[in-house]
Each structure stands twice: as structure tokens, then as C-alpha cells.
Short mmCIF file of C-alpha atoms in Angstrom, two decimals:
data_model
loop_
_atom_site.label_atom_id
_atom_site.label_comp_id
_atom_site.label_asym_id
_atom_site.label_seq_id
_atom_site.Cartn_x
_atom_site.Cartn_y
_atom_site.Cartn_z
CA ARG A 11 30.34 -14.71 21.63
CA SER A 12 28.74 -14.71 18.38
CA LYS A 13 25.26 -16.12 19.48
CA ALA A 14 25.35 -13.95 22.79
CA THR A 15 26.42 -10.49 21.12
CA GLY A 16 25.85 -10.89 17.25
CA TYR A 17 28.50 -10.14 14.60
CA ALA A 18 29.17 -6.52 15.41
CA VAL A 19 30.93 -6.84 18.91
CA GLU A 20 32.57 -10.13 17.52
CA HIS A 21 34.24 -8.04 14.65
CA GLU A 22 35.12 -5.16 16.71
CA VAL A 23 37.07 -7.42 19.15
CA LEU A 24 38.88 -8.90 15.73
CA ILE A 25 39.74 -5.83 14.38
CA LYS A 26 41.10 -4.32 17.67
CA ALA A 27 43.22 -7.45 17.81
CA GLY A 28 44.63 -7.03 14.45
CA LEU A 29 45.35 -3.39 15.12
CA LYS A 30 47.12 -4.45 18.33
CA LEU A 31 49.22 -6.99 16.57
CA SER A 32 49.86 -4.48 13.48
CA ARG A 33 51.68 -2.22 15.96
CA GLU A 34 53.54 -4.90 17.90
CA ILE A 35 54.72 -7.47 15.44
CA ARG A 36 57.73 -6.49 13.33
CA ALA A 37 58.76 -9.03 10.40
CA ASP A 38 62.63 -8.45 11.33
CA SER A 39 61.95 -9.49 14.88
CA LEU A 40 60.64 -12.86 14.35
CA ASP A 41 64.00 -14.71 14.30
CA THR A 42 65.47 -12.91 17.52
CA ASP A 43 63.70 -14.99 20.14
CA ASP A 44 62.30 -18.46 19.38
CA ASP A 45 59.48 -18.40 21.63
CA VAL A 46 58.05 -14.90 20.74
CA ALA A 47 58.56 -15.56 17.37
CA LEU A 48 56.37 -18.84 17.78
CA ARG A 49 53.90 -16.97 19.70
CA LYS A 50 53.64 -14.31 17.19
CA ARG A 51 53.40 -16.52 14.55
CA SER A 52 50.45 -18.54 16.04
CA TRP A 53 48.46 -15.03 16.67
CA SER A 54 49.18 -14.12 13.11
CA VAL A 55 47.48 -17.47 11.89
CA SER A 56 44.73 -17.23 14.40
CA LEU A 57 44.04 -13.82 13.04
CA VAL A 58 44.13 -15.14 9.52
CA HIS A 59 41.66 -17.61 10.07
CA GLY A 60 39.54 -15.12 12.17
CA TYR A 61 39.59 -12.89 8.95
CA GLN A 62 38.48 -15.60 6.79
CA GLU A 63 35.69 -16.81 9.05
CA TYR A 64 34.54 -13.03 9.09
CA LEU A 65 34.35 -12.85 5.44
CA GLY A 66 32.66 -16.19 5.19
CA GLY A 67 30.17 -15.21 7.79
CA ILE A 68 29.56 -11.80 6.09
CA GLY A 69 29.07 -13.46 2.90
CA SER A 70 25.94 -15.08 3.83
CA ARG A 71 24.35 -11.88 5.29
CA ARG A 72 25.67 -9.59 2.55
CA ASP A 73 22.51 -7.94 1.75
CA ARG A 74 22.19 -7.03 5.46
CA TRP A 75 25.79 -5.69 6.01
CA SER A 76 26.76 -4.59 2.40
CA LYS A 77 25.62 -0.88 3.35
CA ASP A 78 26.69 -1.04 6.95
CA PHE A 79 29.67 1.58 7.84
CA ALA A 80 31.30 -0.59 10.21
CA TYR A 81 31.14 -3.69 7.77
CA GLN A 82 32.83 -1.61 5.10
CA GLU A 83 35.41 -0.44 7.40
CA GLU A 84 36.48 -3.78 8.86
CA THR A 85 36.41 -5.33 5.41
CA ARG A 86 38.81 -2.68 4.08
CA PHE A 87 40.76 -3.26 7.18
CA ILE A 88 41.00 -7.03 6.25
CA MET A 89 41.99 -6.49 2.59
CA ARG A 90 44.89 -4.37 3.80
CA HIS A 91 46.52 -6.53 6.54
CA ILE A 92 45.37 -10.23 5.69
CA ILE A 93 48.54 -10.86 3.51
CA LYS A 94 50.91 -9.28 6.13
CA HIS A 95 49.59 -11.80 8.72
CA MET A 96 49.97 -14.60 6.27
CA PHE A 97 53.79 -13.67 6.02
CA LEU A 98 54.20 -13.46 9.75
CA GLY A 99 52.35 -16.67 10.25
CA SER A 100 54.61 -18.64 7.92
CA MET A 101 51.61 -18.76 5.40
CA GLY A 102 53.62 -17.72 2.42
CA ASP A 103 52.30 -20.13 -0.01
CA LYS A 104 48.67 -19.15 1.06
CA ALA A 105 49.66 -15.61 0.69
CA LEU A 106 50.79 -16.27 -2.82
CA GLU A 107 47.42 -18.21 -3.61
CA LEU A 108 45.48 -15.09 -2.31
CA LEU A 109 47.68 -12.54 -4.06
CA THR A 110 46.91 -14.35 -7.27
CA SER A 111 43.11 -14.95 -6.89
CA GLU A 112 40.90 -13.08 -9.27
CA ALA A 113 38.18 -12.90 -6.54
CA PHE A 114 40.62 -11.46 -3.86
CA ILE A 115 41.97 -9.13 -6.36
CA GLN A 116 38.47 -7.82 -7.50
CA ASN A 117 37.43 -7.50 -3.89
CA ARG A 118 40.26 -5.70 -2.74
CA LEU A 119 40.17 -3.31 -5.79
CA LYS A 120 36.56 -2.68 -5.03
CA GLN A 121 36.98 -2.18 -1.00
CA LEU A 122 40.04 -0.21 -1.27
CA GLY A 123 39.75 1.60 -4.55
CA LEU A 124 41.69 1.40 -7.69
CA LEU A 125 44.75 3.18 -6.57
CA LYS A 126 44.81 2.22 -2.87
CA GLY A 127 44.07 -1.47 -3.77
CA THR A 128 46.75 -1.49 -6.49
CA LEU A 129 49.54 0.24 -3.93
CA GLN A 130 48.73 -2.51 -1.25
CA HIS A 131 49.09 -5.26 -3.87
CA ILE A 132 52.38 -3.87 -4.97
CA ALA A 133 53.56 -3.46 -1.17
CA ASP A 134 52.43 -7.02 -0.40
CA THR A 135 54.16 -8.38 -3.35
CA GLU A 136 57.66 -6.59 -3.10
CA HIS A 137 57.65 -7.88 0.39
CA LEU A 138 57.26 -11.43 -0.92
CA VAL A 139 59.81 -10.98 -3.56
CA GLN A 140 62.43 -9.39 -1.07
CA THR A 141 61.86 -12.27 1.55
CA LEU A 142 62.43 -14.83 -1.31
CA ARG A 143 65.49 -13.01 -2.45
CA GLU A 144 66.93 -13.01 1.28
CA ARG A 145 66.10 -16.67 1.97
CA GLY A 146 66.02 -18.30 -1.29
CA GLU A 147 62.66 -19.85 -0.54
CA LEU A 148 59.76 -19.74 1.99
CA VAL A 149 58.78 -22.84 4.18
CA ALA A 150 55.25 -22.76 4.90
CA LEU A 151 53.54 -24.37 8.16
CA SER A 152 52.19 -27.18 5.87
CA GLY A 153 56.02 -27.87 4.74
CA LYS A 154 55.51 -26.75 1.18
CA ARG A 155 58.19 -24.69 -0.15
CA VAL A 156 57.75 -21.69 -2.38
CA LEU A 157 60.58 -21.11 -4.53
CA MET A 158 61.46 -17.67 -6.66
CA THR A 159 60.71 -19.06 -9.93
CA THR A 160 57.18 -20.31 -8.81
CA ALA A 161 56.45 -16.93 -7.16
CA LYS A 162 57.78 -14.90 -10.22
CA LEU A 163 55.21 -16.43 -12.65
CA SER A 164 52.23 -16.19 -10.07
CA LEU A 165 53.06 -12.61 -8.99
CA ILE A 166 53.28 -11.57 -12.87
CA SER A 167 50.00 -13.12 -13.51
CA SER A 168 48.56 -11.28 -10.52
CA PHE A 169 49.88 -7.89 -11.62
CA GLU A 170 48.36 -8.94 -15.03
CA ARG A 171 44.79 -9.55 -13.63
CA ILE A 172 45.09 -6.07 -11.67
CA ALA A 173 46.03 -4.44 -14.95
CA ALA A 174 43.12 -6.07 -16.73
CA HIS A 175 40.62 -4.57 -14.03
CA LEU A 176 42.51 -1.08 -14.40
CA THR A 177 42.44 -0.87 -18.25
CA GLN A 178 38.58 -1.68 -18.00
CA VAL A 179 38.23 1.09 -15.43
CA PRO A 180 35.30 0.08 -13.60
CA GLY A 181 33.85 3.71 -12.91
CA ASN A 182 32.19 6.34 -14.51
CA TYR A 183 34.32 9.52 -13.66
CA ILE A 184 37.55 10.86 -15.21
CA GLU A 185 39.09 10.69 -11.75
CA ASP A 186 38.70 6.81 -12.05
CA PHE A 187 40.54 6.78 -15.26
CA ILE A 188 43.45 8.86 -13.80
CA LYS A 189 43.77 6.74 -10.79
CA ALA A 190 43.67 3.50 -13.20
CA SER A 191 46.44 5.14 -15.35
CA ALA A 192 48.58 5.88 -12.28
CA GLY A 193 48.08 2.28 -10.93
CA LEU A 194 49.14 0.87 -14.36
CA TYR A 195 52.30 3.12 -14.15
CA LEU A 196 52.99 1.88 -10.59
CA LEU A 197 52.74 -1.72 -11.42
CA GLY A 198 55.23 -1.30 -14.22
CA LYS A 199 57.58 0.58 -11.90
CA SER A 200 57.34 -2.28 -9.54
CA LEU A 201 57.93 -4.86 -12.16
CA MET A 202 61.12 -2.62 -13.28
CA SER A 203 62.50 -2.89 -9.78
CA GLN A 204 62.43 -6.72 -10.00
CA HIS A 205 64.02 -6.56 -13.58
CA TRP A 206 60.80 -7.99 -15.07
CA THR A 207 61.41 -5.61 -18.07
CA ASN A 208 59.10 -7.04 -20.78
CA GLU A 209 56.00 -7.32 -18.40
CA ALA A 210 56.77 -3.78 -17.22
CA PHE A 211 56.86 -2.27 -20.81
CA VAL A 212 53.32 -3.52 -21.61
CA LEU A 213 52.07 -1.92 -18.41
CA PHE A 214 53.52 1.54 -19.19
CA GLN A 215 52.23 1.33 -22.72
CA GLU A 216 48.88 0.67 -21.17
CA SER A 217 49.07 3.57 -18.86
CA ILE A 218 50.14 6.12 -21.68
CA ASN A 219 47.27 4.79 -23.77
CA LEU A 220 44.70 5.49 -20.87
CA CYS A 221 46.39 8.96 -20.30
CA HIS A 222 45.68 9.89 -23.78
CA VAL A 223 41.88 8.95 -23.27
CA VAL A 224 41.60 11.15 -20.20
CA LEU A 225 43.03 13.98 -22.21
CA ALA A 226 40.63 13.57 -25.26
CA TYR A 227 37.70 14.07 -22.90
CA ASP A 228 38.80 16.31 -19.98
CA ARG A 229 41.63 19.01 -20.26
CA ARG A 230 40.99 20.31 -16.86
CA SER A 231 43.16 17.32 -15.30
CA ARG A 232 45.88 17.75 -17.81
CA ASN A 233 48.52 18.85 -15.36
CA LEU A 234 48.30 15.39 -13.32
CA VAL A 235 48.10 13.51 -16.49
CA TYR A 236 51.00 15.05 -17.99
CA ARG A 237 53.11 14.00 -14.97
CA ILE A 238 51.98 10.15 -15.39
CA LEU A 239 52.59 10.45 -19.01
CA ALA A 240 56.12 11.95 -18.56
CA ARG A 241 57.08 9.41 -16.23
CA ALA A 242 55.73 6.44 -18.11
CA LEU A 243 57.44 7.69 -21.29
CA TYR A 244 60.89 8.04 -19.58
CA GLN A 245 60.54 4.28 -18.48
CA VAL A 246 59.45 3.25 -21.94
CA GLY A 247 62.51 5.17 -23.25
CA GLU A 248 64.79 3.42 -20.64
CA ILE A 249 63.68 -0.01 -21.85
CA HIS A 250 64.09 0.64 -25.48
CA MET A 251 67.70 2.05 -24.52
CA GLN A 252 68.33 -1.25 -22.76
CA LYS A 253 67.34 -3.04 -25.83
CA CYS A 254 69.55 -1.04 -27.91
CA ASP A 255 66.33 0.53 -29.92
CA ILE A 256 67.88 4.07 -29.85
CA GLY A 257 65.66 5.64 -32.01
CA GLU A 258 62.82 4.85 -30.01
CA SER A 259 64.48 5.72 -27.04
CA ILE A 260 65.10 9.38 -28.23
CA LYS A 261 61.57 9.42 -29.22
CA ASN A 262 60.10 8.54 -25.82
CA CYS A 263 62.81 10.79 -23.98
CA THR A 264 61.87 13.87 -26.06
CA GLU A 265 57.98 13.13 -25.46
CA SER A 266 58.71 12.81 -21.73
CA LEU A 267 60.59 15.98 -21.59
CA HIS A 268 57.75 17.62 -23.69
CA TYR A 269 55.17 16.68 -20.88
CA CYS A 270 57.56 17.66 -18.11
CA ASN A 271 57.85 21.15 -19.60
CA SER A 272 53.93 21.25 -20.21
CA ALA A 273 52.99 20.46 -16.75
CA ARG A 274 52.61 23.26 -14.44
CA HIS A 275 55.83 23.83 -12.72
CA GLY A 276 56.76 24.51 -8.98
CA TYR A 277 56.70 20.82 -7.98
CA LYS A 278 60.14 19.53 -7.18
CA SER A 279 58.90 16.27 -8.66
CA ILE A 280 58.39 17.68 -12.09
CA GLU A 281 61.77 19.22 -12.13
CA LEU A 282 63.50 15.87 -10.99
CA ASP A 283 61.39 14.26 -13.82
CA ALA A 284 62.70 16.49 -16.28
CA MET A 285 66.30 16.01 -15.22
CA ARG A 286 66.01 12.45 -15.68
CA SER A 287 64.68 12.66 -19.08
CA LEU A 288 67.34 15.03 -20.11
CA ARG A 289 69.93 12.58 -18.96
CA SER A 290 68.42 9.79 -20.55
CA LEU A 291 68.01 11.87 -23.71
CA GLY A 292 71.67 12.64 -23.51
CA GLU A 293 72.88 9.11 -23.33
CA ALA A 294 70.74 7.93 -25.88
CA HIS A 295 71.82 10.69 -28.29
CA PHE A 296 75.30 9.71 -27.76
CA LEU A 297 74.65 5.96 -28.37
CA SER A 298 73.17 7.29 -31.99
CA GLY A 299 76.58 8.90 -32.51
CA ASP A 300 75.22 12.48 -32.26
CA VAL A 301 77.68 13.88 -29.60
CA SER A 302 76.58 17.57 -30.21
CA SER A 303 72.98 16.71 -29.19
CA ALA A 304 74.17 14.62 -26.16
CA LEU A 305 76.13 17.63 -24.92
CA LYS A 306 73.06 19.91 -25.55
CA ALA A 307 70.89 17.63 -23.42
CA HIS A 308 73.34 17.20 -20.69
CA ASN A 309 74.15 20.98 -20.47
CA ARG A 310 70.38 21.67 -20.30
CA CYS A 311 70.37 19.18 -17.33
CA LEU A 312 73.01 20.80 -15.69
CA VAL A 313 71.31 24.10 -15.91
CA ALA A 314 68.15 22.55 -14.36
CA ILE A 315 70.25 21.15 -11.60
CA GLU A 316 71.73 24.56 -10.94
CA SER A 317 68.33 26.21 -10.58
CA GLN A 318 67.11 23.43 -8.54
CA TYR A 319 70.12 22.84 -6.00
CA GLY A 320 72.63 25.33 -6.74
CA ARG A 321 76.19 24.79 -7.74
CA ASP A 322 77.23 23.30 -4.15
CA HIS A 323 75.36 20.16 -4.41
CA PRO A 324 76.36 16.63 -5.02
CA GLN A 325 73.91 16.61 -8.11
CA PHE A 326 75.62 19.29 -9.78
CA ALA A 327 78.93 17.48 -9.39
CA ALA A 328 77.17 14.34 -11.06
CA GLY A 329 75.93 16.76 -13.90
CA LEU A 330 79.61 18.29 -14.51
CA GLN A 331 80.94 14.58 -14.43
CA ASN A 332 78.39 13.38 -16.95
CA ILE A 333 79.35 16.29 -19.19
CA GLY A 334 82.92 15.15 -19.02
CA ILE A 335 82.09 11.46 -19.72
CA MET A 336 80.59 12.90 -22.97
CA TYR A 337 83.67 14.71 -23.84
CA MET A 338 85.69 11.90 -22.69
CA LYS A 339 83.95 9.52 -25.01
CA GLY A 340 83.95 11.79 -27.81
CA LYS A 341 87.98 11.98 -27.68
CA ASP A 342 88.18 15.38 -26.19
CA ALA A 343 90.02 14.75 -23.35
CA THR A 344 91.04 18.41 -22.66
CA LYS A 345 87.59 19.76 -22.18
CA ALA A 346 86.61 16.57 -20.20
CA LYS A 347 89.56 17.27 -17.87
CA LYS A 348 87.90 20.78 -17.01
CA PHE A 349 84.62 19.11 -15.83
CA PHE A 350 86.26 16.22 -14.04
CA LEU A 351 88.36 18.81 -12.02
CA ASP A 352 85.28 20.84 -11.13
CA ALA A 353 83.40 17.85 -10.11
CA LEU A 354 86.28 16.62 -8.14
CA GLN A 355 86.62 20.03 -6.30
CA ILE A 356 82.95 20.24 -5.62
CA ARG A 357 82.80 16.59 -4.11
CA LYS A 358 85.83 17.04 -1.91
CA ASP A 359 84.37 20.46 -0.49
CA LEU A 360 81.03 18.76 0.11
CA LEU A 361 81.71 15.07 0.80
CA GLY A 362 85.55 15.30 2.13
CA PRO A 363 88.56 13.81 0.48
CA GLU A 364 87.85 10.17 1.44
CA ALA A 365 84.24 9.85 0.02
CA MET A 366 83.39 7.18 -2.83
CA ASP A 367 82.11 9.81 -5.21
CA VAL A 368 85.62 11.41 -4.71
CA ALA A 369 87.20 8.21 -5.75
CA VAL A 370 84.98 7.94 -8.99
CA SER A 371 86.08 11.41 -9.82
CA LEU A 372 89.63 10.56 -9.54
CA HIS A 373 89.20 7.58 -11.85
CA PHE A 374 87.96 9.46 -14.51
CA LEU A 375 90.54 12.25 -13.80
CA GLY A 376 93.22 9.40 -14.24
CA ILE A 377 91.73 8.17 -17.61
CA VAL A 378 91.90 11.76 -19.20
CA HIS A 379 95.45 12.36 -18.03
CA ARG A 380 96.55 8.98 -19.62
CA ASP A 381 94.57 10.01 -22.78
CA LEU A 382 96.66 13.58 -22.87
CA GLY A 383 99.83 11.65 -22.37
CA ASP A 384 100.23 12.82 -18.50
CA ASN A 385 101.24 9.39 -17.40
CA GLU A 386 102.69 10.54 -14.05
CA LEU A 387 99.51 12.69 -13.30
CA ALA A 388 97.51 9.70 -14.51
CA PHE A 389 99.34 7.38 -12.14
CA ASP A 390 98.79 9.67 -9.16
CA ALA A 391 94.93 9.97 -9.89
CA PHE A 392 94.82 6.28 -10.39
CA SER A 393 96.78 5.44 -7.17
CA GLU A 394 94.80 8.01 -4.91
CA SER A 395 91.29 6.66 -6.24
CA ILE A 396 92.41 3.13 -5.20
CA ARG A 397 93.61 4.21 -1.83
CA VAL A 398 90.18 5.88 -1.06
CA TRP A 399 88.39 2.94 -2.39
CA LYS A 400 90.35 0.64 -0.10
CA THR A 401 89.75 2.85 2.62
CA ARG A 402 86.07 2.68 2.26
CA LEU A 403 85.77 -0.89 1.88
CA LEU A 404 88.08 -1.59 4.73
CA SER A 405 86.15 0.64 6.83
CA GLY A 406 82.95 -1.18 6.24
CA SER A 407 81.16 2.02 5.40
CA ASP A 408 77.57 1.47 4.12
CA ASP A 409 76.77 5.05 2.96
CA ASP A 410 77.37 4.22 -0.67
CA ASP A 411 77.53 1.00 -2.31
CA LYS A 412 78.77 1.93 -5.60
#
């Protein structure tokens, strides 16, 4: 076919096959039918080999094809999908090698762009980690076994390689710098989701530094940069709190809140960012022993929740509970009781008396009753909380894993 029609038709056939498989193959269906699984796996393996032959063939004719629109589109398609087909074809070891390949990372960022290439790399990486967590290991067609410990080191290395490209910002426009800072933040967030905290901390700091570079040269894009800064600083504050570096946590959460307030409002995501920063700021102040500042932050958070959602909302009940917890930890059980009762009533009205959140509210209410010396009321609250928990667990409800 290559000799008769040339590369263009061959590539078009290859891409159409890839699109068809992308629609039809689902990772969760591979284990349901052995025959179908084997057939689909062989299709994916063939596609991977076809993708590799395509890239190799074009490599020898790069001058001719580099400006061809079809070539660019097909190459972008392969950069997006080749890792997925490696997973489907039980080529996890090859997928891991490709994810950590400097040449592949560089080509992917070039073809898909800084931000889209980073997002695709994150999606592929998280899929691999999730598969490893579920199965414990991946067994490739070659018989090679991929373990989580090996994959973790390789994937962190791949993230560092991408981060190196992003910090160097291979572009001439402010837009490239903004995309790079967003990509660094997203890489850090992905690492945080896997509890790889130390590595995430470095990427958040890189994102913050790049944001300040953008602000120094271009104030027109400050609204978007403020949003990236707010989120990155919040994550850094959370990491400092985990490490019991409370002073730095307060500093970072305060800065995060400042950028939330500086950004143009009207976006729901900005309000949510501000709420998160206020909650963390309140927790950090409490851990430092400053109960007054902690309560002030949580009350500001409650006002923000009310303006965004109203009083009849689970988030408002959660805000009331957080203030009650602050009073409870501050040895003011009387005030804590009021907030726990209000939170309990809202949750019963919204979620019903058998909800898991209702059990949580009853548990805290039992604690303050006990602290106030109302042992009978405490016993009733604890008993009802246990009853609800047992009911939820025995019913096998999966709406809440708390």
C-alpha cells in the first residue's frame, strides 16, 4: 500500500483505525471477555507498531513533511493516543519507557503545545499509577513486571523533565509563560494527589516564580496569573502545614487569599479558591495557638459560603461545623454546641436523618454534651451517631466514604 499510494493514504487509514479503536476500546471491558480482550489487545499492539513505523518513516522525510498540515494533525493524534494503546495492548513497560523518554516528552510538548502536552502526560501518568494501585503490578507481553516502586521513580523523573522544559519556556510570548506556569501547577497538583509531597512542593514554587516573572512584564494578564498564584500558594501552605511549619503556612495562605481577592470576581472557581484559603488559614492560626484569628478566618469563610450557596446548603453546614470545632478545641463547649446543633439541623433537612454527615454532626454534639457534663444527652447523641453509621455501612451505600 505504501508503494502504490504513498504515505498520505497509509497514514489516513492508520488514523481512522486509531479513531475507531479509541471509540470502541474501553479499559474496563478488557477483563470481561477473554476472546474480545485478546483481540482488542492485538489490535492495540498493531496500532502501536503502526504509529512507530509512521513516525520513523516520516523522520527520514522530515523536510518534505514538516510543514504539511496532514502530517502535523496525524503526529498530534499519535502523541495523544500512543500511550493509551500501549496500556490496552499490555505494553505497560514500553509505556513507562516512553513516558520517561526525553525525546518523546520534547516531541509531545512541541506537537501538542506546552499546556495540552502537559495535561496529556498527566492523564497518562495518573492512569498508569491507578492501574498499578489496583493490580499491584503490570505484566507486559514480554513477561516483564512493572512494580509501583519502579514506576514511581520513573514517573517523578518524567515530571521533572517536563518541568525543566516548562521553566525554560520555549516561546517568545507572554502566553507561553502563562501556559508554562499553569502546567507546572498542574504537575504539582498531580504529584500531590499521589502523596508525592516533596516533589510537588518544588513544582509549585517553580510555578509561583514564573507567575511573578509574567507580572513583572505584563500586567494585562494579571487576572489569570493571580488565579494560578492563589492556587499554587494554597498548595504550598498545605504542604507547610503537613510539615508543621505553621508560620510559613499562615504566610502562604494569607498570600493566596490576597491573590483571590485581587483577581476579578464573578467566577465561581475564584470564590471556591478563597473559601479553601480561608479554611486553611483558620486551621493554621488555630495550630499556632491564635484562636481569635482562627475564628475570624472561619467566620469569613462562612460569609463567603453563604453569599455563594445560601444557608440551605451542605457547604454552609460544613462551615458551621468547622466553627464549632474551633470553639470545641478552644474549650468553649457552650458556643460549640450552638454551631453543631445548627449544622445538624441543616444536614437533616437537606440530606435526611440517615445521612453520614448527620452521624458526624451527632458525634461532635455528643462530645460537647460530654464536656458540659450532660452525660445522658451525650450518650443519646453518640448512640444515634453509631446507629446511623451502622445503617450506612450495612446498607453498603457508596455515596460517602467518610
